[in-house]
Every structure is written in structure tokens, then in C-alpha cells.
Coordinates of C-alpha atoms and ligand atoms in Angstrom, one line a residue:
M555 CA -30.7 24.9 27.0
E556 CA -26.8 24.3 26.4
Q557 CA -26.5 21.1 23.7
K558 CA -23.4 18.6 24.4
P559 CA -21.1 19.0 21.8
L560 CA -21.3 16.1 19.2
T561 CA -18.8 13.8 18.9
T562 CA -17.5 10.6 16.5
L563 CA -19.5 7.2 16.7
P564 CA -18.2 4.4 19.0
G565 CA -15.4 2.8 16.9
T566 CA -14.8 5.5 14.4
R567 CA -12.2 8.4 14.8
D568 CA -11.1 11.4 12.9
I569 CA -7.6 10.8 11.7
L570 CA -6.1 14.3 12.3
P571 CA -3.3 16.0 10.3
V572 CA -0.4 14.9 12.7
E573 CA -1.1 11.3 11.8
I574 CA -1.9 12.0 8.1
P575 CA 1.8 11.6 7.0
R576 CA 2.0 8.2 8.4
W577 CA -1.1 7.1 6.3
H578 CA 0.2 8.8 3.2
L579 CA 3.7 7.0 3.6
V580 CA 2.1 3.8 3.9
E581 CA -0.2 4.2 0.9
D582 CA 2.4 5.9 -1.3
R583 CA 4.7 2.8 -0.9
A584 CA 2.1 0.5 -1.1
R585 CA 1.2 2.1 -4.6
Q586 CA 4.8 1.8 -5.6
V587 CA 5.2 -2.0 -4.7
L588 CA 1.8 -2.9 -6.3
A589 CA 2.7 -1.4 -9.5
L590 CA 6.2 -2.9 -9.5
Y591 CA 4.4 -6.3 -9.3
G592 CA 1.9 -5.1 -12.2
F593 CA -1.3 -4.2 -10.0
Q594 CA -3.8 -1.7 -11.3
E595 CA -6.2 0.4 -8.8
I596 CA -9.9 -0.6 -8.9
R597 CA -12.4 1.8 -6.9
T598 CA -15.6 0.1 -6.2
P599 CA -18.7 1.5 -4.2
L600 CA -18.9 1.6 -0.5
L601 CA -22.4 0.8 -0.9
E602 CA -23.3 -2.6 -2.3
A603 CA -26.4 -4.8 -2.4
T604 CA -26.6 -6.6 0.7
E605 CA -26.8 -10.1 -1.0
L606 CA -23.2 -9.3 -2.7
F607 CA -21.8 -10.0 0.9
A608 CA -24.7 -12.3 2.2
R609 CA -23.6 -14.9 -0.7
G610 CA -20.0 -14.0 -1.1
I611 CA -18.8 -14.1 2.6
G612 CA -21.5 -16.8 3.8
G613 CA -24.6 -16.2 5.9
D614 CA -23.0 -18.3 8.9
T615 CA -20.0 -15.9 9.3
D616 CA -20.0 -13.2 12.2
I617 CA -19.5 -10.7 9.4
V618 CA -22.7 -11.4 7.6
G619 CA -24.5 -12.3 10.8
K620 CA -24.1 -9.7 13.3
E621 CA -21.7 -7.3 11.6
M622 CA -22.8 -5.7 8.6
Y623 CA -24.0 -2.0 8.7
T624 CA -27.2 -2.8 6.7
F625 CA -30.4 -0.4 5.8
T626 CA -33.3 -0.4 3.5
D627 CA -32.8 2.7 1.1
Q628 CA -35.9 5.0 -0.1
G629 CA -36.2 2.6 -3.1
G630 CA -37.0 -0.5 -0.9
T631 CA -33.2 -1.9 -1.8
S632 CA -31.4 -3.7 1.1
I633 CA -28.0 -1.9 0.9
T634 CA -24.9 -2.8 3.1
L635 CA -21.7 -0.7 3.9
R636 CA -18.9 -2.8 2.6
P637 CA -17.4 -4.9 5.3
E638 CA -14.6 -5.9 2.7
V639 CA -13.8 -5.9 -0.9
T640 CA -13.0 -9.0 -2.5
A641 CA -16.6 -9.8 -3.2
S642 CA -17.0 -6.2 -4.8
V643 CA -14.0 -6.9 -7.0
V644 CA -15.1 -10.3 -8.1
R645 CA -18.6 -8.6 -9.0
A646 CA -16.9 -5.8 -11.0
Y647 CA -14.4 -8.2 -12.6
T648 CA -17.8 -10.1 -14.1
E649 CA -19.8 -7.1 -14.6
H650 CA -17.1 -5.3 -16.8
H651 CA -16.1 -8.7 -18.5
M652 CA -12.3 -8.3 -17.6
Y653 CA -12.0 -11.8 -18.2
R654 CA -12.5 -11.2 -21.9
G655 CA -8.7 -10.4 -22.7
G656 CA -7.5 -13.5 -21.1
G657 CA -4.6 -13.9 -18.9
I658 CA -4.9 -12.8 -15.2
T659 CA -6.1 -9.7 -13.9
K660 CA -4.2 -8.0 -10.8
L661 CA -6.2 -5.4 -8.9
Y662 CA -5.7 -3.5 -6.0
Y663 CA -7.9 -1.3 -3.7
I664 CA -7.2 1.1 -0.6
G665 CA -10.3 2.4 1.4
P666 CA -12.4 2.1 4.3
M667 CA -14.5 -1.1 5.5
F668 CA -17.5 -1.0 8.0
R669 CA -18.0 -3.8 10.4
H670 CA -20.0 -3.6 13.7
E671 CA -17.3 -5.3 16.0
K672 CA -16.8 -5.2 19.5
K673 CA -14.6 -2.2 20.2
Q674 CA -10.8 -3.1 21.2
K675 CA -7.6 -1.8 20.6
G676 CA -6.9 -2.1 17.0
R677 CA -10.5 -2.8 16.1
W678 CA -12.5 -0.5 14.5
R679 CA -15.9 -0.1 13.2
Q680 CA -14.8 2.0 10.2
F681 CA -11.4 0.6 9.3
Y682 CA -9.2 0.9 6.4
Q683 CA -7.5 -1.8 4.2
I684 CA -4.9 -1.9 1.5
G685 CA -5.8 -5.3 -0.5
A686 CA -5.2 -6.7 -3.8
E687 CA -6.4 -9.7 -5.9
V688 CA -5.1 -11.9 -8.9
L689 CA -8.0 -13.4 -10.9
G690 CA -7.9 -15.7 -13.5
S691 CA -5.0 -18.4 -11.9
D692 CA -5.0 -21.2 -9.8
D693 CA -1.2 -21.5 -9.8
P694 CA 0.4 -21.4 -6.4
A695 CA 3.3 -19.6 -7.7
V696 CA 1.1 -16.6 -8.0
E697 CA 0.4 -17.0 -4.1
A698 CA 4.1 -17.2 -3.5
E699 CA 4.5 -14.0 -5.7
V700 CA 1.8 -12.1 -4.0
I701 CA 3.4 -13.2 -0.5
E702 CA 6.7 -11.8 -1.1
M703 CA 5.4 -8.7 -2.5
I704 CA 3.6 -7.8 1.1
L705 CA 6.7 -9.0 2.7
R706 CA 8.6 -6.4 0.4
L707 CA 6.1 -3.6 1.4
L708 CA 6.3 -4.5 5.1
E709 CA 10.3 -4.6 4.8
Q710 CA 10.4 -1.2 3.1
L711 CA 8.1 0.0 6.1
Q712 CA 10.6 -1.9 8.6
V713 CA 7.7 -3.9 10.2
E714 CA 8.1 -7.3 10.8
A715 CA 5.4 -10.1 10.8
R716 CA 5.3 -13.8 10.7
L717 CA 3.6 -15.6 8.0
L718 CA 1.3 -18.3 9.0
I719 CA -0.2 -20.5 6.2
N720 CA -2.8 -23.6 6.0
S721 CA -4.8 -25.1 3.2
V722 CA -8.6 -25.4 4.2
G723 CA -9.0 -27.7 1.4
D724 CA -11.8 -27.5 -1.4
R725 CA -15.2 -29.2 -2.4
N726 CA -13.8 -32.5 -3.0
C727 CA -12.1 -33.0 0.6
R728 CA -13.6 -30.3 3.2
P729 CA -17.0 -31.7 3.5
G730 CA -15.4 -35.1 4.5
F731 CA -13.1 -33.3 7.0
I732 CA -16.2 -31.3 8.3
A733 CA -17.8 -34.6 9.2
I734 CA -14.7 -35.9 10.9
L735 CA -14.4 -32.8 13.0
K736 CA -18.0 -32.6 13.8
E737 CA -17.5 -36.1 15.3
A738 CA -14.4 -35.4 17.3
I739 CA -16.5 -32.2 18.6
S740 CA -19.5 -34.3 19.6
Q741 CA -17.3 -36.6 21.5
D742 CA -16.2 -33.4 24.1
L743 CA -19.2 -31.4 23.1
G744 CA -20.2 -30.4 26.7
R745 CA -16.6 -29.2 27.6
F746 CA -16.8 -26.5 24.5
C747 CA -18.2 -22.7 24.8
D748 CA -21.5 -21.9 23.6
D749 CA -20.0 -20.1 20.3
C750 CA -18.2 -23.1 19.9
R751 CA -21.3 -25.7 20.4
R752 CA -23.2 -23.6 17.9
R753 CA -20.5 -23.3 15.1
A754 CA -19.9 -27.0 15.4
Q755 CA -23.4 -27.2 13.8
T756 CA -23.5 -23.9 11.8
N757 CA -19.9 -23.4 10.6
T758 CA -17.9 -26.5 12.2
L759 CA -14.3 -25.1 11.0
R760 CA -14.7 -22.0 12.9
V761 CA -14.4 -23.9 16.2
L762 CA -10.7 -24.4 15.5
D763 CA -10.5 -20.4 15.5
C764 CA -12.2 -20.0 19.0
K765 CA -9.7 -18.0 21.1
V766 CA -11.6 -19.1 24.6
E767 CA -9.1 -20.3 27.2
S768 CA -11.2 -23.3 28.6
C769 CA -11.6 -24.4 24.7
Q770 CA -7.9 -24.8 23.8
P771 CA -6.8 -28.1 25.1
Y772 CA -10.0 -29.6 23.3
I773 CA -9.4 -27.8 20.0
N774 CA -5.7 -28.7 20.2
R775 CA -6.7 -32.5 20.2
L776 CA -8.9 -32.0 16.8
P777 CA -8.3 -33.5 13.7
R778 CA -5.7 -31.5 11.5
I779 CA -7.4 -30.5 8.0
T780 CA -3.7 -30.9 6.7
D781 CA -3.9 -34.6 7.3
H782 CA -7.2 -35.0 5.4
L783 CA -6.5 -33.1 2.0
C784 CA -7.2 -34.7 -1.3
R785 CA -4.7 -35.3 -3.6
E786 CA -4.8 -32.2 -5.5
C787 CA -5.1 -29.8 -2.6
S788 CA -2.2 -31.4 -1.1
E789 CA -0.1 -31.0 -4.1
H790 CA -1.3 -27.4 -4.3
F791 CA -0.1 -26.6 -0.8
Q792 CA 3.1 -28.6 -1.5
K793 CA 3.9 -26.4 -4.6
F794 CA 2.9 -23.3 -2.7
Q795 CA 5.5 -24.1 0.0
D796 CA 8.1 -25.0 -2.5
H797 CA 7.6 -21.4 -4.0
L798 CA 7.9 -20.0 -0.8
R799 CA 11.1 -21.5 -0.2
E800 CA 12.6 -20.5 -3.3
A801 CA 11.8 -17.3 -2.6
G802 CA 13.6 -17.3 0.8
I803 CA 10.2 -16.8 2.6
R804 CA 10.1 -18.2 6.4
Y805 CA 6.4 -19.5 7.0
E806 CA 4.8 -21.6 9.8
I807 CA 2.0 -24.2 9.0
V808 CA -0.8 -23.6 11.6
P809 CA -3.4 -26.3 10.8
R810 CA -5.9 -24.5 13.1
L811 CA -6.0 -21.2 10.8
V812 CA -9.1 -20.8 9.4
R813 CA -10.4 -17.7 8.0
G814 CA -13.7 -15.5 9.2
L815 CA -14.9 -15.4 5.5
D816 CA -16.2 -18.7 3.8
Y817 CA -15.0 -18.2 0.3
Y818 CA -11.8 -19.5 0.8
V819 CA -10.5 -23.0 -0.8
R820 CA -7.1 -24.4 -0.6
T821 CA -4.4 -21.5 0.6
A822 CA -5.3 -19.5 3.5
F823 CA -2.8 -17.4 5.1
E824 CA -2.2 -14.5 7.6
M825 CA 0.6 -12.2 8.7
V826 CA 0.7 -11.3 12.6
S827 CA 2.8 -8.9 14.5
G828 CA 3.8 -9.3 17.8
E829 CA 3.6 -5.5 18.4
L830 CA -0.2 -5.6 17.9
G831 CA -1.4 -6.9 21.0
S832 CA -4.3 -9.2 21.1
Q833 CA -5.5 -8.0 17.5
N834 CA -2.3 -9.3 16.1
A835 CA -3.5 -9.8 12.6
L836 CA -2.0 -7.5 10.1
V837 CA -2.6 -9.3 6.7
G838 CA -5.6 -12.0 5.9
G839 CA -5.8 -13.7 2.6
G840 CA -6.2 -16.7 0.4
R841 CA -7.6 -18.4 -2.6
Y842 CA -11.2 -18.2 -3.4
D843 CA -11.8 -20.2 -6.4
G844 CA -16.0 -20.5 -6.9
L845 CA -16.6 -17.1 -5.3
S846 CA -17.5 -15.8 -8.6
E847 CA -19.9 -18.8 -9.3
V848 CA -21.6 -18.0 -6.0
L849 CA -22.2 -14.5 -7.3
G850 CA -23.8 -15.8 -10.6
G851 CA -20.8 -15.0 -12.7
P852 CA -18.3 -17.4 -14.8
P853 CA -16.0 -19.9 -13.2
V854 CA -13.1 -17.6 -11.9
Q855 CA -10.0 -18.4 -10.0
G856 CA -8.8 -15.8 -7.6
F857 CA -6.4 -15.2 -4.7
G858 CA -5.5 -12.2 -2.7
F859 CA -5.2 -10.4 0.4
A860 CA -6.0 -7.2 2.7
L861 CA -4.0 -5.4 4.9
G862 CA -5.3 -3.7 7.8
L863 CA -3.9 -0.1 7.3
D864 CA -4.9 1.5 10.8
R865 CA -2.8 -1.4 12.2
L866 CA 0.2 -1.0 10.1
V867 CA 0.1 2.8 10.7
M868 CA -0.1 2.0 14.7
I869 CA 3.4 0.0 14.7
L870 CA 5.2 2.1 11.9
P871 CA 8.8 3.0 13.4
D872 CA 8.3 6.7 14.2
S873 CA 11.6 7.7 12.8
L874 CA 10.4 6.6 9.2
A875 CA 6.9 8.1 9.9
E876 CA 8.7 11.7 11.0
A877 CA 10.5 11.5 7.8
S878 CA 7.7 11.8 5.7
V879 CA 6.1 14.7 7.2
D880 CA 5.6 17.8 5.1
R881 CA 7.1 20.7 6.7
P882 CA 7.3 23.9 5.5
E883 CA 10.3 24.7 3.9
V884 CA 10.1 28.9 4.7
Y885 CA 8.2 30.5 6.8
L886 CA 7.8 34.3 5.8
V887 CA 7.9 36.9 8.8
Y888 CA 6.9 40.3 7.9
L889 CA 7.3 43.0 10.4
S890 CA 4.9 45.9 8.5
D891 CA 1.7 46.3 6.1
E892 CA 4.1 46.8 3.3
A893 CA 6.3 44.0 4.2
L894 CA 3.2 41.4 4.3
K895 CA 2.4 42.5 0.5
A896 CA 6.2 41.6 -0.3
A897 CA 5.8 38.4 1.5
I898 CA 2.8 37.6 -0.3
S899 CA 4.4 37.9 -3.4
I900 CA 7.8 36.0 -2.5
A901 CA 5.7 33.3 -1.1
R902 CA 3.9 33.2 -4.6
L903 CA 7.3 33.3 -6.4
L904 CA 8.7 30.7 -4.4
R905 CA 5.6 28.3 -4.5
R906 CA 5.8 28.4 -8.5
Q907 CA 9.4 26.9 -7.8
G908 CA 7.8 24.1 -5.9
V909 CA 8.7 25.5 -2.3
R910 CA 6.5 24.9 0.4
C911 CA 6.1 28.2 2.0
H912 CA 3.9 29.2 5.2
L913 CA 2.5 32.6 6.0
E914 CA 0.3 33.6 8.7
F915 CA -2.2 36.5 8.0
G916 CA -2.7 38.9 10.9
A917 CA 0.5 37.8 12.5
G918 CA 1.8 39.7 15.5
S919 CA 5.4 40.6 16.7
L920 CA 8.9 39.2 15.5
K921 CA 8.7 36.7 18.7
S922 CA 5.2 35.7 18.3
Q923 CA 5.9 34.7 14.3
M924 CA 9.1 33.1 15.5
R925 CA 7.0 31.0 18.0
M926 CA 4.5 30.0 15.0
A927 CA 7.4 29.1 12.4
N928 CA 8.8 26.5 15.4
R929 CA 5.3 25.0 15.7
V930 CA 4.7 24.2 12.4
G931 CA 8.3 23.0 12.1
A932 CA 9.5 25.1 9.3
R933 CA 13.2 24.5 8.3
H934 CA 13.9 28.3 7.4
V935 CA 12.5 31.7 8.2
L936 CA 12.5 34.4 5.9
I937 CA 12.6 37.9 7.7
I938 CA 11.0 41.0 6.1
G939 CA 11.0 44.5 7.5
Q940 CA 11.7 48.1 6.5
D941 CA 15.3 47.6 6.0
E942 CA 15.1 44.5 4.2
L943 CA 12.6 46.0 1.6
A944 CA 14.8 49.1 1.0
K945 CA 17.8 46.8 0.6
E946 CA 15.8 44.1 -1.3
R947 CA 17.9 41.8 0.7
Y948 CA 16.2 39.7 3.5
S949 CA 17.3 37.7 6.3
L950 CA 17.1 33.8 6.0
K951 CA 17.6 31.9 9.2
R952 CA 18.2 27.9 9.0
M953 CA 16.1 26.8 11.9
E954 CA 18.1 23.5 12.5
D955 CA 21.4 25.1 13.3
S956 CA 20.2 28.7 13.8
K957 CA 22.7 30.2 11.2
Q958 CA 21.2 33.4 9.7
W959 CA 22.3 35.3 6.8
E960 CA 21.2 37.8 4.0
V961 CA 19.9 36.7 0.6
S962 CA 18.5 38.3 -2.3
L963 CA 15.7 36.8 -4.2
P964 CA 17.6 35.0 -6.7
E965 CA 20.3 34.0 -3.8
L966 CA 17.4 32.5 -2.1
S967 CA 15.8 30.6 -4.9
Q968 CA 19.2 29.3 -6.0
Y969 CA 19.8 28.0 -2.2
L970 CA 16.6 26.2 -2.0
Q971 CA 16.8 24.7 -5.4
S972 CA 20.3 23.4 -4.3
L973 CA 18.5 21.3 -1.1
P974 CA 18.3 17.8 -1.8
A975 CA 14.6 16.7 -2.3
A976 CA 15.0 14.0 0.7
A977 CA 16.9 16.5 2.6
R978 CA 13.7 19.1 2.1
K979 CA 11.5 16.7 4.0
N980 CA 13.7 15.8 6.8
P981 CA 17.5 16.4 7.1
S982 CA 18.1 13.6 9.5
S983 CA 16.4 10.9 7.6
T984 CA 18.8 7.8 6.9
N985 CA 16.1 5.2 6.8
D986 CA 14.4 6.3 3.5
K987 CA 15.1 3.5 1.4
Ligands
HAM1561 P1 -9.9 -10.1 6.6 O1 -9.2 -10.9 7.8 O2 -11.4 -9.9 7.5 O3 -9.9 -10.4 5.3 O4 -9.1 -8.4 6.9 C1 -8.0 -8.4 6.6 C2 -7.2 -7.4 7.6 O5 -8.1 -6.2 7.8 C3 -7.0 -7.9 8.9 O6 -5.9 -8.8 8.8 C4 -6.9 -6.9 10.0 O7 -5.4 -6.1 9.8 C5 -7.7 -5.9 9.2 N1 -8.9 -5.7 9.8 C6 -9.9 -6.4 9.8 N2 -11.1 -6.2 10.6 C7 -10.6 -5.1 11.1 C8 -11.0 -4.0 12.3 N3 -12.5 -4.1 12.8 N4 -10.6 -3.1 12.7 C9 -9.1 -2.7 12.1 N5 -8.6 -3.6 11.2 C10 -9.4 -4.8 10.7 C11 -10.6 -9.7 4.4 O8 -11.2 -8.6 4.6 C12 -10.7 -10.6 3.0 N6 -11.1 -9.4 1.9 C13 -9.1 -10.5 2.5 C14 -9.0 -11.0 1.1 C15 -8.7 -10.4 0.1 N7 -8.9 -12.4 0.8 C16 -8.8 -12.5 -0.3 N8 -8.9 -11.3 -0.9

């Protein structure tokens, strides 16, 4: 019986070679910008003890309650595919005593996350984040600097996003606010959706994040956390805003902004893009002093963010993405067996000089090889036939303007080396900052 071909699981996908240049572009730029701001890369496991996330993110959150990929391994340990990396980074910071040197520690990561969410445009079950964490400082200046860094990256990638900020208070003032909020919700309880009614008991702040249309008028009437901050949280929030203003960064205060992870205290923020549709959050982050203690570590102050790489790649301008495609510089066309041998050795020589070459083995006629050269986007074609072999001069065709001329091998090398590095990627690119 014929078997149905296997496909990817729902919410996952193959990222194909044609899409990869966009990903490389974002990742390369991110690494450059993160390095400018003093961040170093850390790679933590995709598999972690379930307890790390259950304790770190919070048992009443959607992520821990219904979205984690959890299984018991052969040794009977409960293991979870990481839904985020902040908890892992804080674990690693303690596990490797990174605090010993004193000062602040700046770490970044790029990689896949796993959440069993409802499928939607821009929402995947395996998705990718670029994130960064600053450990060891409670200074709001750090927060503004991190935000400046993200905006710098987005600006280089020609992507616009609005910055939304809030303070979610701390252990001093939040419990009082939650009591006030609960009381206010109870006044209109019957008018809220089922999820809100449940959250009012289990994770009251999350009611503020409800997207159900009929709840909105009642949510808008609820008390605002920014009116109930303690003096320390209020001062922190003010200073954070002062730093943003000094850096010339525009922001909107959104008192309803609460994040889907429980570890946040004081500053919480998101960056949203109008180009993303309903899943409009491009970046999310905030402060998480106290997370380390929840994980059994020493007191550590922390602030960080994660950017949704899938979403950023989706809205990257095509012109920029096109500029980063690694097209072959030379496609070698050969017209006999002898010419193939020469083509192999010329390609070897050019590759040693750093020139990207493409050679099809078992290729057909001149016409079909020229067609292939077009398909792979080659910038030049080098034609090697019997005449060329005899003269040791080859026909070089520049595909951009169809200009064709004869070259010896030294002339070819000299010409290719004279091309500007940026132009070798894409001659028409003017956007590459
Ligand atoms: P998060 O808000 O859960 O925060 O995720 C950050 C970003 O990851 C989102 O703004 C979105 O762009 C992207 N993202 C989340 N879920 C999905 C999904 N299912 N499909 C596609 N993209 C998604 C965190 O993960 C925190 N760890 C951020 C952080 C770091 N806070 C402090 N440090």
C-alpha cells in the first residue's frame, strides 16, 4: 500500500534556502549590535528540568499551564523543551558563579523556543528568539540602554516599531494593587469572559491583557497600576522615562501592559509593529529582580528582552533581504569532458581566492547551462570550450548587462578582486548601512 508522504508538524516549518539570507542578515546584524553594547553569547540547552520553567515563569501562566512540551525521559526525569531562555540564563549565571567577578554580566542568545500555542499567522509552535539579559544591576539607565540597542538594530534593519512601557510594581506594592483590582473586577464579574473570571482568581493582573471584545469597556474602567505604585517603584519608573527621553526615544505608557510571564517586577515593555497583524508583538521584556531566588540562587537583579525572529524576518524590507543574498560570482560553463576538467581546476583556483563559484556536473548544452546560471543568480558566466582551452583565454559574460569579453586566468582573477565587496553581493544595493 502506498504511504502518505510525511510532512512537518502543525506550527513548525522548514526554513528553506531561499529564506535563509533574511535570517542570516538579521542574526549577523544582531550579533554586531549586541557586541557594540558589550553582550556575549551564551548557549543553554534546549532541554531543561520542567521545574525551572514551572518555578521561573509561574504555574498560573498560559505558558506553564498549557503550552509547554513536557515529557518524562528514560530516567524518570520531567523534561521540558524550553519555551523561553530567561530562566535558563539566570540558572546558568548561578550555576557557573558568573557573579563572582562583580559588576554586571551581559549575555545574549539566538535560538529556537517551543510553545504549544494556537496556530495563527506569526505564531509558531517552534519559533526563534534573539534575546539578551543584563544581570547584576537595578539601574533604570541599563533598561534605557538596552532599549536604545534594540531600536538601533531595528533601525539598521529598516523596521519600525512602537515602544510601549509600563511598571508592574514589585513585592511591596503589587499585592495591594491586586487586591484593589480583584475588588473592582468583582463589581462587574458577570460581564467578563470565562477566562477573565478564572484569571481574576488565579492571576488577576492577566485580566488586563484580555483581548475579548466584550470585556474591553470593563477592563478600560479598571484601576491603573501606575496610580498604585510604591515610592521606590514610582521613582524607578520616572528615572527610566528620564533616560529614555535623554536618549531621544519615543514611548507610550500603557498601564494595561502586563506580560505573560510572572517574573516581571517594575519595568515591563513591548515593541509592536503595525505590519504584523494581530500577533503584533515584535519584542517583549522587562525587569526580573527576584527570579534568581525563586530558582534557588542568590539575589540577582536582572533586565532583558527577547525579539521574535520569525516575526522580524517576516517584515524585513525585501530590498534589504535581496542585498544579502550570497549569489555565485562565477558560473562555469564547459562544453566538453576536457573542458570540465579545466573548469574544476579553475573553480578550485578561484575559490582559493575567495570567489564563490558554481559548477554543475553532468550539465547539458550551452543553452541549458546558461539557463541554470540564470536560475542560480550568477553574476558572471565563464565559458570554457575547445577554442578557449587551446588559447587559454576564456569568454566572461557579465549577466547584469550581458557584456562579454575574453580573459586569461590572471586577468579574470584581477577583475574579480577589483569588484567592491558589497557589490559582489548585490550591485544594486544602496541600503546596506
Ligand atoms: P515573550 O513576550 O514571551 O517574552 O516573547 C518575546 C517575543 O517572542 C514576542 O514578542 C514575540 O515576538 C516572540 N514570540 C513569542 N511567542 C511566539 C510564537 N508562538 N511564535 C512566534 N513568535 C513568538 C519572553 O520570552 C521573555 N523571555 C523575554 C524576556 C527576556 N524578558 C526578560 N528577558
